[in-house]
Amino acid sequence: MEHGKDVIKDVISELTADHREVDELFARFGDTPPGSEERKRLADSITIELVRHSVAEEQHFYPAVREHVAGGDVLADRGIAEHGRIEQLLKDLEGRAPADLDFDRLMVKVRTEVRAHVDDEENNLFPRLRESVHPFVLESLGRKVHEAKRTAPTHPHPSSPHTPPANKLLAPGLGLVDRVRDCLTGRGQ
Ligand SMILES: [Fe+2]
């Protein structure tokens, strides 16, 4: 296996690592001059990271919450609704120049929504799932999330645009959020 050296983490470690990665991207965004192209590039990276994380959670994490956690349907529905609000903000952000006043205003909203979502997962959903299932289940889900992320697009401006999924990311007619989601879910193929 080409990624044989990877240590397989349980699903909670995998998703928590994603959260820290997004925190790091937001911190870099905050350290970058307002209106700069670097801000736009970081916003694209944040968008891709958030969409791939959302898809992985929707495919593997929320179904497990529904199945194993008491009251899990309500928790999963709430998490998915939060994803929906974040994605709408990311779509509103698409096509805006970094100098646009709404660009930074929308990024503040994204940051606030993401922070609330991450807090809810780390303080509420993750501990509840951990106490509801055998560690083996968490490891098995972790493997699935890890696999899902290996096939996920990682960069908005790939150096070799002729190989999938890079060519799909660059396909015209859809915004970045939809393109990333289509790549990950196979929708629109
Ligand atoms: Fe998450």
XYZ file of C-alpha atoms and ligand atoms in Angstrom:
190
model
C 0.000 0.000 0.000
C 1.577 3.261 -1.104
C 0.559 5.068 2.077
C 1.714 2.174 4.229
C 3.654 4.463 6.533
C 0.532 6.419 7.435
C -0.616 5.752 10.950
C -4.329 5.034 10.790
C -6.025 7.353 13.221
C -9.519 6.973 14.520
C -12.237 9.105 12.957
C -12.164 11.649 15.778
C -8.411 12.206 15.408
C -8.765 12.477 11.620
C -11.527 15.079 11.816
C -9.842 16.975 14.664
C -6.658 17.175 12.565
C -8.753 18.728 9.766
C -10.098 21.297 12.217
C -6.564 22.291 13.249
C -5.549 22.553 9.586
C -8.452 24.940 8.953
C -7.548 26.938 12.102
C -4.027 27.268 10.703
C -5.335 28.490 7.317
C -7.577 31.066 9.029
C -4.606 32.242 11.126
C -2.524 32.672 7.968
C -5.433 34.513 6.352
C -5.517 36.903 9.348
C -1.769 37.537 9.025
C -2.054 38.413 5.311
C -2.598 41.996 4.152
C -6.258 42.867 3.404
C -6.993 43.029 -0.322
C -3.983 40.918 -1.311
C -4.009 38.084 -3.844
C -2.560 35.862 -1.115
C -5.835 36.362 0.793
C -7.794 35.149 -2.230
C -5.525 32.109 -2.542
C -5.965 31.301 1.146
C -9.746 31.765 0.894
C -9.759 29.218 -1.981
C -7.690 26.798 0.129
C -10.056 27.276 3.083
C -13.029 26.636 0.776
C -11.546 23.396 -0.556
C -10.544 22.216 2.912
C -13.988 22.951 4.375
C -15.878 21.294 1.521
C -13.774 18.118 1.574
C -14.132 17.958 5.356
C -17.915 18.456 5.091
C -18.232 15.725 2.469
C -16.164 13.282 4.550
C -18.312 14.035 7.597
C -21.551 13.684 5.664
C -20.449 10.380 4.110
C -18.959 8.704 7.164
C -19.364 10.641 10.412
C -23.002 11.793 10.560
C -24.386 8.385 9.496
C -22.456 6.866 12.453
C -23.841 9.544 14.788
C -27.362 8.697 13.599
C -26.787 4.988 14.073
C -24.975 4.911 17.398
C -25.626 8.074 19.413
C -28.817 8.581 21.409
C -30.693 11.479 19.795
C -28.193 11.259 16.933
C -30.660 12.220 14.208
C -31.191 15.655 15.733
C -27.430 16.153 16.176
C -26.662 15.019 12.623
C -29.406 17.213 11.140
C -28.046 20.197 13.051
C -24.485 19.553 11.845
C -25.600 19.184 8.228
C -27.623 22.414 8.482
C -24.455 24.145 9.753
C -22.534 22.772 6.759
C -25.262 24.191 4.524
C -24.929 27.671 6.025
C -21.131 27.575 5.712
C -21.345 26.421 2.085
C -23.770 29.220 1.240
C -21.329 31.761 2.675
C -18.498 30.179 0.663
C -20.626 30.443 -2.489
C -21.350 34.101 -1.698
C -17.597 34.553 -1.458
C -16.905 33.057 -4.889
C -16.014 35.445 -7.641
C -15.360 38.328 -5.227
C -12.067 40.140 -5.522
C -10.043 40.311 -2.300
C -10.362 44.109 -2.404
C -14.184 43.847 -2.319
C -15.388 45.017 1.117
C -17.786 42.063 1.281
C -14.888 39.643 0.856
C -13.514 40.215 4.370
C -17.010 40.612 5.836
C -17.998 37.173 4.481
C -14.747 35.599 5.679
C -15.485 36.852 9.221
C -18.904 35.169 9.000
C -17.369 31.928 7.702
C -14.842 31.989 10.544
C -17.593 32.511 13.147
C -19.781 29.698 11.754
C -16.842 27.305 11.459
C -15.685 28.037 14.995
C -19.158 27.294 16.416
C -19.404 24.100 14.343
C -15.963 22.902 15.432
C -16.700 23.650 19.108
C -19.972 21.725 18.907
C -18.269 18.712 17.336
C -15.250 18.617 19.593
C -17.147 19.267 22.837
C -20.376 17.439 22.085
C -20.566 15.087 19.085
C -17.069 13.579 19.241
C -17.248 12.667 22.963
C -20.753 11.260 22.505
C -19.722 9.068 19.583
C -16.603 7.932 21.446
C -18.623 6.758 24.431
C -21.257 5.096 22.213
C -19.141 2.740 20.089
C -16.256 0.298 20.375
C -12.859 1.839 19.478
C -12.753 -0.549 16.523
C -15.690 1.309 14.956
C -13.872 4.641 15.358
C -10.781 3.166 13.667
C -12.801 1.708 10.820
C -14.515 5.068 10.239
C -11.131 6.780 10.471
C -9.843 4.581 7.661
C -12.824 5.520 5.478
C -12.385 9.242 6.130
C -8.655 8.927 5.441
C -9.355 7.194 2.108
C -11.974 9.792 1.184
C -9.437 12.560 1.767
C -6.723 10.826 -0.275
C -8.868 11.139 -3.380
C -9.982 14.657 -2.525
C -8.818 17.695 -4.477
C -6.366 19.727 -2.451
C -5.425 22.761 -4.501
C -7.407 25.230 -6.612
C -4.611 25.859 -9.096
C -3.085 22.451 -9.755
C 0.068 22.282 -11.818
C -1.268 19.488 -14.039
C -4.809 20.492 -15.000
C -5.286 17.658 -17.503
C -5.707 14.860 -14.999
C -8.818 14.340 -12.931
C -9.892 15.640 -10.525
C -7.848 18.730 -11.359
C -9.527 19.234 -14.739
C -12.916 19.084 -13.024
C -11.879 21.717 -10.511
C -11.092 24.014 -13.407
C -14.233 23.192 -15.408
C -16.210 26.320 -16.270
C -19.804 27.010 -15.354
C -19.829 26.063 -11.702
C -18.418 27.765 -8.660
C -15.518 26.355 -6.676
C -17.751 24.961 -3.900
C -19.863 22.960 -6.377
C -16.841 21.813 -8.342
C -15.097 20.500 -5.241
C -18.272 18.793 -4.026
C -18.879 17.231 -7.464
C -15.321 15.868 -7.500
C -15.690 14.323 -4.091
C -19.146 12.831 -4.444
C -18.935 11.832 -8.107
C -22.035 13.937 -8.685
C -22.374 15.171 -12.246
C -20.179 12.450 -13.767
Fe -15.864 18.915 11.513
